Amino acid sequence: MIDLLQYLPILLFLGVALALSCAFVFLPMLVSRLTGAHKPTPEKLTEYECGFPAFEDSRSQFDVRFYLVAILFIIFDLEAAFLYPWAVSVFHLGWAAWLAMMIFIAELALGLAYAWKKGALDWE
């Protein structure tokens, strides 16, 4: 039983986070209903996208290249996310960390060269 008491701060933190998130979501809806700000009209209920109504089916298929560019962006964004903490602590970690990061950057450079050669970055 005494070991379970160590988890009490975590449970309290999760409970407070859950209560606050529910309050931030549901409290404004409740207040708008009670104060009369919730008055749906046909204009309020219409779709609004970029200032004009949608002119195509919302379930239309996108080109696969769109997803490929998005995945490449995520990969290189993660590279930058790994690069910043490494750059801050590289002098404390030594040559092994430097060599490991150079191998990591070389692998990403090879992946970029491959994607570039295959035409994944070309947009028509």
PDB file of N, CA, C and O in Angstrom, residues 12-28:
ATOM      1  N   LEU A  12      -3.155  13.031  -8.967  1.00  0.00           N
ATOM      2  CA  LEU A  12      -3.705  14.365  -8.735  1.00  0.00           C
ATOM      3  C   LEU A  12      -3.451  15.277  -9.927  1.00  0.00           C
ATOM      4  O   LEU A  12      -4.332  16.041 -10.349  1.00  0.00           O
ATOM      5  N   PHE A  13      -2.262  15.216 -10.478  1.00  0.00           N
ATOM      6  CA  PHE A  13      -1.936  16.019 -11.649  1.00  0.00           C
ATOM      7  C   PHE A  13      -2.843  15.668 -12.827  1.00  0.00           C
ATOM      8  O   PHE A  13      -3.372  16.557 -13.499  1.00  0.00           O
ATOM      9  N   LEU A  14      -3.029  14.370 -13.077  1.00  0.00           N
ATOM     10  CA  LEU A  14      -3.910  13.954 -14.165  1.00  0.00           C
ATOM     11  C   LEU A  14      -5.355  14.358 -13.913  1.00  0.00           C
ATOM     12  O   LEU A  14      -6.069  14.757 -14.837  1.00  0.00           O
ATOM     13  N   GLY A  15      -5.807  14.268 -12.660  1.00  0.00           N
ATOM     14  CA  GLY A  15      -7.164  14.680 -12.343  1.00  0.00           C
ATOM     15  C   GLY A  15      -7.381  16.169 -12.556  1.00  0.00           C
ATOM     16  O   GLY A  15      -8.400  16.584 -13.125  1.00  0.00           O
ATOM     17  N   VAL A  16      -6.420  16.981 -12.124  1.00  0.00           N
ATOM     18  CA  VAL A  16      -6.530  18.438 -12.322  1.00  0.00           C
ATOM     19  C   VAL A  16      -6.480  18.765 -13.809  1.00  0.00           C
ATOM     20  O   VAL A  16      -7.238  19.605 -14.299  1.00  0.00           O
ATOM     21  N   ALA A  17      -5.595  18.097 -14.558  1.00  0.00           N
ATOM     22  CA  ALA A  17      -5.510  18.343 -15.996  1.00  0.00           C
ATOM     23  C   ALA A  17      -6.804  17.960 -16.698  1.00  0.00           C
ATOM     24  O   ALA A  17      -7.286  18.691 -17.575  1.00  0.00           O
ATOM     25  N   LEU A  18      -7.391  16.844 -16.331  1.00  0.00           N
ATOM     26  CA  LEU A  18      -8.654  16.421 -16.930  1.00  0.00           C
ATOM     27  C   LEU A  18      -9.778  17.390 -16.584  1.00  0.00           C
ATOM     28  O   LEU A  18     -10.574  17.764 -17.441  1.00  0.00           O
ATOM     29  N   ALA A  19      -9.839  17.820 -15.324  1.00  0.00           N
ATOM     30  CA  ALA A  19     -10.883  18.761 -14.913  1.00  0.00           C
ATOM     31  C   ALA A  19     -10.741  20.102 -15.634  1.00  0.00           C
ATOM     32  O   ALA A  19     -11.729  20.669 -16.110  1.00  0.00           O
ATOM     33  N   LEU A  20      -9.509  20.606 -15.747  1.00  0.00           N
ATOM     34  CA  LEU A  20      -9.305  21.887 -16.429  1.00  0.00           C
ATOM     35  C   LEU A  20      -9.608  21.781 -17.920  1.00  0.00           C
ATOM     36  O   LEU A  20     -10.222  22.688 -18.498  1.00  0.00           O
ATOM     37  N   SER A  21      -9.191  20.687 -18.555  1.00  0.00           N
ATOM     38  CA  SER A  21      -9.465  20.558 -19.987  1.00  0.00           C
ATOM     39  C   SER A  21     -10.960  20.440 -20.250  1.00  0.00           C
ATOM     40  O   SER A  21     -11.483  21.018 -21.202  1.00  0.00           O
ATOM     41  N   CYS A  22     -11.672  19.701 -19.410  1.00  0.00           N
ATOM     42  CA  CYS A  22     -13.136  19.622 -19.567  1.00  0.00           C
ATOM     43  C   CYS A  22     -13.783  20.982 -19.319  1.00  0.00           C
ATOM     44  O   CYS A  22     -14.727  21.361 -20.023  1.00  0.00           O
ATOM     45  N   ALA A  23     -13.277  21.708 -18.340  1.00  0.00           N
ATOM     46  CA  ALA A  23     -13.835  23.032 -18.057  1.00  0.00           C
ATOM     47  C   ALA A  23     -13.606  23.980 -19.221  1.00  0.00           C
ATOM     48  O   ALA A  23     -14.503  24.743 -19.600  1.00  0.00           O
ATOM     49  N   PHE A  24     -12.408  23.932 -19.832  1.00  0.00           N
ATOM     50  CA  PHE A  24     -12.118  24.821 -20.961  1.00  0.00           C
ATOM     51  C   PHE A  24     -12.925  24.464 -22.199  1.00  0.00           C
ATOM     52  O   PHE A  24     -13.164  25.314 -23.054  1.00  0.00           O
ATOM     53  N   VAL A  25     -13.362  23.218 -22.304  1.00  0.00           N
ATOM     54  CA  VAL A  25     -14.145  22.820 -23.470  1.00  0.00           C
ATOM     55  C   VAL A  25     -15.635  23.069 -23.247  1.00  0.00           C
ATOM     56  O   VAL A  25     -16.313  23.666 -24.078  1.00  0.00           O
ATOM     57  N   PHE A  26     -16.138  22.616 -22.112  1.00  0.00           N
ATOM     58  CA  PHE A  26     -17.589  22.627 -21.920  1.00  0.00           C
ATOM     59  C   PHE A  26     -18.125  23.902 -21.274  1.00  0.00           C
ATOM     60  O   PHE A  26     -19.278  24.261 -21.487  1.00  0.00           O
ATOM     61  N   LEU A  27     -17.331  24.587 -20.489  1.00  0.00           N
ATOM     62  CA  LEU A  27     -17.805  25.795 -19.821  1.00  0.00           C
ATOM     63  C   LEU A  27     -18.174  26.909 -20.799  1.00  0.00           C
ATOM     64  O   LEU A  27     -19.240  27.531 -20.635  1.00  0.00           O
ATOM     65  N   PRO A  28     -17.375  27.200 -21.833  1.00  0.00           N
ATOM     66  CA  PRO A  28     -17.813  28.237 -22.788  1.00  0.00           C
ATOM     67  C   PRO A  28     -19.101  27.869 -23.517  1.00  0.00           C
ATOM     68  O   PRO A  28     -19.932  28.745 -23.784  1.00  0.00           O
TER      69      PRO A  28
END
